[in-house]
Coordinates of N, CA and C in Angstrom, one line a residue:
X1 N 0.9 -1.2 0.0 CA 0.0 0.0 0.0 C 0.9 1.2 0.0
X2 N 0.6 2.3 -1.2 CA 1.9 2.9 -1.0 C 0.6 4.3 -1.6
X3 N 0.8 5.8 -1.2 CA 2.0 6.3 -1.0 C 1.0 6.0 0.9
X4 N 2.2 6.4 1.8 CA 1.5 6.1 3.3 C 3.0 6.9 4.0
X5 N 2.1 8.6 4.4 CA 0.8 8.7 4.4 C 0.6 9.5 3.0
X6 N -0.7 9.7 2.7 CA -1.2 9.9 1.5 C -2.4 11.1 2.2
X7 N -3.0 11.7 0.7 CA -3.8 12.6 0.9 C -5.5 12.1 0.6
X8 N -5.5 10.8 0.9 CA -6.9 10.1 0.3 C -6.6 9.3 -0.7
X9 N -5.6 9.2 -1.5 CA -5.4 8.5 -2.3 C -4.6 7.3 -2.3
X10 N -5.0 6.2 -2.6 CA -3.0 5.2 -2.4 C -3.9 3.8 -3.6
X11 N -2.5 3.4 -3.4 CA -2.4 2.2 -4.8 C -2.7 0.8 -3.5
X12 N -3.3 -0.3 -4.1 CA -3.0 -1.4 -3.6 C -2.0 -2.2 -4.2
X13 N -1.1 -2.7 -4.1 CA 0.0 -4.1 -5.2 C -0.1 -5.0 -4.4
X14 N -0.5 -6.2 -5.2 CA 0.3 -7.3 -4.6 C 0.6 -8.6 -5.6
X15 N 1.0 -9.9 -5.3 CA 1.2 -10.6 -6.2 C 0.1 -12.1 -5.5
X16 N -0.4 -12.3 -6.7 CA -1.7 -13.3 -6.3 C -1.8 -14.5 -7.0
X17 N -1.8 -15.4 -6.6 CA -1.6 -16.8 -6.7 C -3.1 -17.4 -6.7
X18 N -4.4 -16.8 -6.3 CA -4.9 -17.8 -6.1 C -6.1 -17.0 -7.1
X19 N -6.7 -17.9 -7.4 CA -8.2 -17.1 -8.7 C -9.8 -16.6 -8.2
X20 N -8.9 -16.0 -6.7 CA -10.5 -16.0 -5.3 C -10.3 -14.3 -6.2
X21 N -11.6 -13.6 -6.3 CA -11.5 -12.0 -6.4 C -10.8 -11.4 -5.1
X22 N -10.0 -10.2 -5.1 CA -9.5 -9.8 -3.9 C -10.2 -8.4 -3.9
X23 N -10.8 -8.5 -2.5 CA -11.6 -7.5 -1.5 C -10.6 -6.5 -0.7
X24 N -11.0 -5.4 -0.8 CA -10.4 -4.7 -0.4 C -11.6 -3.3 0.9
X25 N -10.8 -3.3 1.9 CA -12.1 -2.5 2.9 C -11.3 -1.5 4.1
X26 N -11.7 -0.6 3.5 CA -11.1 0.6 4.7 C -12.0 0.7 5.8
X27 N -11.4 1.0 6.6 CA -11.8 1.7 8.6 C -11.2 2.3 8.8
X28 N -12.6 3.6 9.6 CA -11.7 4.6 10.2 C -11.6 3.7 11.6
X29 N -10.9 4.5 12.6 CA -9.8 4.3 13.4 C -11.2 3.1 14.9
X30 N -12.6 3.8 14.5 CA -13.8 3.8 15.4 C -14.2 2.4 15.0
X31 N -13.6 1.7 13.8 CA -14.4 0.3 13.2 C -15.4 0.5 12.1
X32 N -15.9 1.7 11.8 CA -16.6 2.1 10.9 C -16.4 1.6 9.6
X33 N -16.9 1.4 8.9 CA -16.4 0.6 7.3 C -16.3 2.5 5.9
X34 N -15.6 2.4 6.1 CA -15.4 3.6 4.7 C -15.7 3.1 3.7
X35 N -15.5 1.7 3.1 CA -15.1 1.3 1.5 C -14.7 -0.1 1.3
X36 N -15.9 -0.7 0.7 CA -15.7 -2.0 0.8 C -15.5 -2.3 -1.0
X37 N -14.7 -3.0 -1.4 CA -15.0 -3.2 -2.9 C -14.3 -4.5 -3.5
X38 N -14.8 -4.6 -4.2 CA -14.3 -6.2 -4.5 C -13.7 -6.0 -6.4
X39 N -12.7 -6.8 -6.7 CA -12.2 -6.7 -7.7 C -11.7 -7.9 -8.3
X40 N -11.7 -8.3 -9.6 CA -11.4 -9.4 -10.2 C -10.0 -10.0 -9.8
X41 N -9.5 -10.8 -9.7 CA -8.1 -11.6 -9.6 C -7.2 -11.0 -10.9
X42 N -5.8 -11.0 -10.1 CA -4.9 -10.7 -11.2 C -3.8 -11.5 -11.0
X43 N -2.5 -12.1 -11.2 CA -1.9 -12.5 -10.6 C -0.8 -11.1 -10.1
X44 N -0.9 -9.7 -11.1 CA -0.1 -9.0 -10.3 C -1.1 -7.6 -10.1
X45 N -1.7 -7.7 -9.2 CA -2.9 -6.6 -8.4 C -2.6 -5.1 -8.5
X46 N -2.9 -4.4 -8.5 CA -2.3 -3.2 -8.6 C -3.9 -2.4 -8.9
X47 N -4.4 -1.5 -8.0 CA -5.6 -0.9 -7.9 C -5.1 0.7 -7.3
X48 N -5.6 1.4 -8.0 CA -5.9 3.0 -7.3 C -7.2 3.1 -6.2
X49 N -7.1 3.2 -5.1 CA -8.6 3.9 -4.3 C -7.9 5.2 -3.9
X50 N -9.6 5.9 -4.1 CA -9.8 7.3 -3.7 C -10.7 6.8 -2.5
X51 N -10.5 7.9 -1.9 CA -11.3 7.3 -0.2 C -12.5 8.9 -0.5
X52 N -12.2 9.3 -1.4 CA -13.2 10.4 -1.6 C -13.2 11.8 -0.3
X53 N -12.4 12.6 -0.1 CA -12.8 13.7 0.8 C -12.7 13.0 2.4
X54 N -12.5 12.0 2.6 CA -11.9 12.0 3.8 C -11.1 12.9 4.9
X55 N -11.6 12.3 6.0 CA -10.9 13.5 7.4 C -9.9 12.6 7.5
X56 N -8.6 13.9 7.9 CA -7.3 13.4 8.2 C -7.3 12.9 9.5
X57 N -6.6 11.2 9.1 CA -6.4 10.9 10.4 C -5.8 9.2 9.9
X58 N -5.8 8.5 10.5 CA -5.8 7.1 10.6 C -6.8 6.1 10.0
X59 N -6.5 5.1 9.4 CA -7.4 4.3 8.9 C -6.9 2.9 9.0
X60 N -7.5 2.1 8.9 CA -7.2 0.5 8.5 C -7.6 0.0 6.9
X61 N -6.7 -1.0 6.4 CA -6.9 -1.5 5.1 C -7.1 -2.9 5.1
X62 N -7.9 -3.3 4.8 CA -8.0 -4.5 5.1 C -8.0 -5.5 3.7
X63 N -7.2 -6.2 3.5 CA -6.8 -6.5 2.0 C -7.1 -8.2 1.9
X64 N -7.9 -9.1 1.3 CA -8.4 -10.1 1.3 C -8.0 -11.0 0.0
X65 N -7.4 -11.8 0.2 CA -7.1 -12.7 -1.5 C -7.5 -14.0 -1.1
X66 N -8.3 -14.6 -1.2 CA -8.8 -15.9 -1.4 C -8.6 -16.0 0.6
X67 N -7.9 -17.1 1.1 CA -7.4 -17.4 2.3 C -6.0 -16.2 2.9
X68 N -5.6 -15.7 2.4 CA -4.7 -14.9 2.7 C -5.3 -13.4 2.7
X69 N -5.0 -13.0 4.5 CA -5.4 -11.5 4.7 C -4.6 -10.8 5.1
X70 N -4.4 -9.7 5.2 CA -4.1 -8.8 5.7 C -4.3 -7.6 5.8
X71 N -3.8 -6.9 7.3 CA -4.3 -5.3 7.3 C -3.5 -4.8 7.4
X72 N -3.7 -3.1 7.2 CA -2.1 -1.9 7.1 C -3.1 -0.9 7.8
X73 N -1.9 -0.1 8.6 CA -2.7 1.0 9.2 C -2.2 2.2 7.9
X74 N -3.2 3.2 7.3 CA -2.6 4.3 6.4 C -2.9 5.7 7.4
X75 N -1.9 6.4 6.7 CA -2.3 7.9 7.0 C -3.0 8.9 6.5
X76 N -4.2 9.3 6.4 CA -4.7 10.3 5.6 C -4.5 11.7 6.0
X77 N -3.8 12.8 5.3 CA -3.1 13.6 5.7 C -4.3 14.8 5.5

């Protein structure tokens, strides 16, 4: 997840092995869901989100590929 911190904006990359669609879901800092969205399989991922006008502050990313998850804290500046 790059750029971090960012102004609302950041790229997702990753490399994907498996042919599950990968989900992708922001939170603010409270557990609240910002942005849930789901996208086709690639074997090399690479997506732009705009979090749209966002308050600066902290968030969670929560990045899903078939059985393999994980989360990143970002900064929205």
């Amino acid at each position: 997840i790059y750029p971090n911190p960012n102004k609302g904006e950041f790229t997702v990359s990753l490399s994907s092995s498996s042919n599950k669609d990968i989900n992708v879901e922001v939170y603010d800092i409270r557990g609240r869901s910002i942005l849930n969205n789901t996208y086709n399989s690639t074997s090399n991922f690479n997506q732009a989100i705009n979090l749209n006008n966002v308050q600066s502050g902290m968030y969670l990313v929560k990045v899903t590929d078939g059985e393999r998850q994980t989360i990143k804290k970002i900064v929205v500046e």
